[in-house]
Amino acid sequence: MQGKHNIYNIRRVRICGSYIITGGKKLEGEISASGSKNASLPILAASILNNGITKLYNVPNIHDTKVMIEILRNLGCKVKRVRDKIVIDSREVKKYEIPEELMRKMRSSVILAGALIGRFKNATFCCPGGCDIGARPIDLHLKAFENLGINITKNTGYIHCTCDTIVGEKIHLDFPSVGATQNAMLVAVLAKGTTIISNAAMEPEIVDLQNFLNKMGAKITGAGTKEITIKGVEKLNNTGYKVMPDRIEAGTLLCAVATTGGKVRLNKVVPEHLTPVLEKLKECGCEIEEEKDAVILQAPKKLKAVDIKTMPYPGFPTDMQAIFVSLLCTAKGTSIITENIFENRYKYTNELKRMGAKIMVEGRTAIIKGTRKLNKAVVEATDLRGGAALILAALNASGKTEVNNIEYILRGYENLDQKLNALGAKITKEVR
Ligand code: UD1
């Protein structure tokens, strides 16, 4: 371990502010999705594995990618950003400890542990922060590390991981955790021998990480299925890679249009990644056309209620749960939502109720009785997707709604206000 805790001079990337949204405008037009947040974060972290230079394209310029870049710089990487291109020079990394202040800012910081262990066989970090949507332990990550022969000790809130050699092994995940699958992949890339991860997460972001690592010289197969095989290689090479489109942002934009009864052509998406979301939108009454890298949506006059159960991919994504709850607040009929991934992901519903939504939450279930109209209110974002859900509700409400705490929304959405305004919304941002 190097240096003492809490002595880092870290530039804060924090904006406090509000969106003022005048509701009742029908959204129409053509926009594009940004690069994926959840693919960019592990890929940025994975760049550390290469003792060289990595160029990444289509990385969204959002709070979470800024924090990841801050951590990479703090560890010794040189990082340059020109619009959506990021160049990372990781030849000078000399520190294996992730500062507590940065670690607590974002859940995805935990993925850096796998990259540091993979390259240096050494990492020190504390439990990560992130949105408050449940306990979010990291036991599955640590169990996967231990399977690969990593020694783990815990001391004054810090977790220290070291080993002499990383030897490929079989890893069975009790639950297909996205982060644990990614962390295990990163540790195994430069290991001796072959690692097989069973009950792996199958999310498209895992496939994107595999594609990036393979372009850098790794030998990984099976991402997108339940079993991933990683044949250890001795060394990686410099590469360039374009990150996949953001399927959750895409789903949010489609739902925003649907809730206003509008029409949109959404470009730069992978329609296949959106299947569970598009199927539910069709059930709600939307007409949907898919092209190679675009989706066209025409909303009905009145949406219909639907029931949803969140599941690991290819099931309905938990990250779209709040967005759909918002949409269903004014749908015809009663919807039942079951949240199966995170145990505390309905906090935002109290804010929707302030706008007149009829939602009853019991444990993991939310029952939504569609109402004719939502009212303006002053509301607070409580987490990233819950914050986006409030924007959708405001687009559909009468009068001017003020959404506060937008720093949660800025964590994960690139220019959401500008994209919606380009479709005819009336959103102004007030930064304090
Ligand atoms: C990732 C996504 C997040 C998404 C989630 C589920 C990123 C940056 N974030 O988060 O947007 O909502 O997948 O699709 O990609 N769990 C444990 N122990 C562990 C790890 C996870 O019990 O060690 C539990 C979690 O508490 C949760 C469930 O497993 O209940 C799923 O978590 P996981 O798939 O790991 O989500 P993240 O990778 O954190």
Tab-separated table of N, CA and C and ligand atoms in Angstrom, residues 37-38 41-42 107-108 133 135-141 175-180 182 203 318-319 341-343 345 385, ligand 1:
chain	number	residue	atom	x	y	z
A	37	LYS	N	-22.982	3.918	-20.759
A	37	LYS	CA	-22.322	4.149	-19.467
A	37	LYS	C	-21.817	2.822	-18.893
A	38	ASN	N	-22.707	1.831	-18.851
A	38	ASN	CA	-22.352	0.579	-18.167
A	38	ASN	C	-21.349	-0.271	-18.936
A	41	LEU	N	-17.646	2.111	-18.400
A	41	LEU	CA	-16.956	2.103	-17.097
A	41	LEU	C	-16.014	0.905	-16.946
A	42	PRO	N	-16.470	-0.347	-17.179
A	42	PRO	CA	-15.511	-1.461	-17.082
A	42	PRO	C	-14.438	-1.420	-18.161
A	107	ARG	N	-20.275	3.147	-7.684
A	107	ARG	CA	-20.252	1.700	-7.532
A	107	ARG	C	-19.207	1.041	-8.465
A	108	SER	N	-19.127	1.536	-9.694
A	108	SER	CA	-18.266	0.883	-10.697
A	108	SER	C	-16.790	0.971	-10.395
A	133	ILE	N	-29.922	1.836	-3.807
A	133	ILE	CA	-31.063	1.061	-4.304
A	133	ILE	C	-31.100	-0.325	-3.680
A	135	ALA	N	-28.625	-3.119	-0.667
A	135	ALA	CA	-27.387	-3.302	0.112
A	135	ALA	C	-26.147	-3.301	-0.784
A	136	ARG	N	-26.222	-3.868	-1.944
A	136	ARG	CA	-25.160	-3.928	-2.943
A	136	ARG	C	-23.817	-4.409	-2.368
A	137	PRO	N	-23.776	-5.624	-1.824
A	137	PRO	CA	-22.509	-6.147	-1.308
A	137	PRO	C	-21.553	-6.511	-2.450
A	138	ILE	N	-20.287	-6.840	-2.102
A	138	ILE	CA	-19.333	-7.258	-3.146
A	138	ILE	C	-18.785	-8.661	-2.845
A	139	ASP	N	-19.552	-9.435	-2.081
A	139	ASP	CA	-19.092	-10.782	-1.710
A	139	ASP	C	-18.811	-11.665	-2.922
A	140	LEU	N	-19.618	-11.553	-3.980
A	140	LEU	CA	-19.412	-12.412	-5.162
A	140	LEU	C	-18.123	-12.034	-5.888
A	141	HIS	N	-17.782	-10.743	-5.870
A	141	HIS	CA	-16.518	-10.293	-6.492
A	141	HIS	C	-15.348	-10.923	-5.731
A	175	PHE	N	-25.003	-15.974	-8.160
A	175	PHE	CA	-25.990	-15.154	-8.865
A	175	PHE	C	-25.248	-14.520	-10.057
A	176	PRO	N	-25.905	-14.377	-11.212
A	176	PRO	CA	-25.182	-13.816	-12.372
A	176	PRO	C	-24.960	-12.304	-12.237
A	177	SER	N	-24.105	-11.938	-11.297
A	177	SER	CA	-23.815	-10.512	-11.063
A	177	SER	C	-23.004	-9.943	-12.216
A	178	VAL	N	-23.438	-8.782	-12.708
A	178	VAL	CA	-22.742	-8.129	-13.832
A	178	VAL	C	-21.327	-7.746	-13.394
A	179	GLY	N	-21.228	-7.049	-12.261
A	179	GLY	CA	-19.922	-6.560	-11.801
A	179	GLY	C	-18.966	-7.694	-11.455
A	180	ALA	N	-19.472	-8.744	-10.794
A	180	ALA	CA	-18.592	-9.859	-10.405
A	180	ALA	C	-18.093	-10.591	-11.653
A	182	GLN	N	-17.595	-9.247	-14.598
A	182	GLN	CA	-16.580	-8.378	-15.230
A	182	GLN	C	-15.265	-8.417	-14.446
A	203	GLU	N	-25.402	-9.962	-19.886
A	203	GLU	CA	-25.729	-8.622	-20.379
A	203	GLU	C	-24.867	-8.234	-21.596
A	318	THR	N	-33.680	-4.155	-14.711
A	318	THR	CA	-34.026	-3.402	-13.492
A	318	THR	C	-33.807	-1.907	-13.683
A	319	ASP	N	-32.836	-1.540	-14.517
A	319	ASP	CA	-32.573	-0.111	-14.739
A	319	ASP	C	-33.710	0.590	-15.481
A	341	ILE	N	-34.227	-7.719	-8.699
A	341	ILE	CA	-32.755	-7.599	-8.639
A	341	ILE	C	-32.299	-6.823	-7.398
A	342	PHE	N	-32.861	-5.644	-7.169
A	342	PHE	CA	-32.457	-4.830	-6.014
A	342	PHE	C	-33.627	-4.711	-5.041
A	343	GLU	N	-33.324	-4.758	-3.744
A	343	GLU	CA	-34.411	-4.840	-2.758
A	343	GLU	C	-34.984	-3.482	-2.352
A	345	ARG	N	-35.604	-0.468	-4.526
A	345	ARG	CA	-35.527	0.345	-5.729
A	345	ARG	C	-36.823	1.087	-6.020
A	385	ARG	N	-31.880	6.369	-12.017
A	385	ARG	CA	-33.044	6.024	-12.861
A	385	ARG	C	-34.331	6.584	-12.269
B	1	UD1	C1	-24.822	-3.428	-12.935
B	1	UD1	C2	-25.193	-2.108	-13.564
B	1	UD1	C3	-26.484	-1.574	-12.974
B	1	UD1	C4	-27.589	-2.626	-13.082
B	1	UD1	C5	-27.136	-3.961	-12.516
B	1	UD1	C6	-28.123	-5.088	-12.736
B	1	UD1	C7	-23.062	-1.123	-14.132
B	1	UD1	C8	-22.108	-0.026	-13.893
B	1	UD1	N1	-24.151	-1.150	-13.343
B	1	UD1	O1	-24.627	-3.165	-11.546
B	1	UD1	O2	-26.855	-0.404	-13.680
B	1	UD1	O3	-28.724	-2.193	-12.374
B	1	UD1	O4	-25.886	-4.366	-13.126
B	1	UD1	O5	-28.378	-5.245	-14.096
B	1	UD1	O6	-22.911	-1.919	-15.032
B	1	UD1	N2	-24.880	-8.827	-5.563
B	1	UD1	C9	-24.478	-9.493	-4.426
B	1	UD1	N3	-23.144	-9.646	-4.205
B	1	UD1	C10	-22.208	-9.192	-5.091
B	1	UD1	C11	-22.625	-8.511	-6.244
B	1	UD1	C12	-23.979	-8.351	-6.469
B	1	UD1	O7	-25.300	-9.931	-3.615
B	1	UD1	O8	-21.008	-9.367	-4.828
B	1	UD1	C13	-26.322	-8.619	-5.802
B	1	UD1	C14	-26.687	-7.133	-5.790
B	1	UD1	O9	-26.874	-6.648	-4.482
B	1	UD1	C15	-27.953	-7.127	-6.617
B	1	UD1	C16	-27.688	-8.226	-7.650
B	1	UD1	O10	-26.644	-9.053	-7.121
B	1	UD1	O11	-29.035	-7.481	-5.803
B	1	UD1	C17	-27.269	-7.719	-9.012
B	1	UD1	O12	-26.113	-6.917	-8.899
B	1	UD1	P1	-25.022	-6.810	-10.063
B	1	UD1	O13	-25.472	-7.589	-11.261
B	1	UD1	O14	-23.702	-7.114	-9.484
B	1	UD1	O15	-25.106	-5.265	-10.408
B	1	UD1	P2	-23.922	-4.246	-10.618
B	1	UD1	O16	-22.823	-4.893	-11.371
B	1	UD1	O17	-23.632	-3.552	-9.334
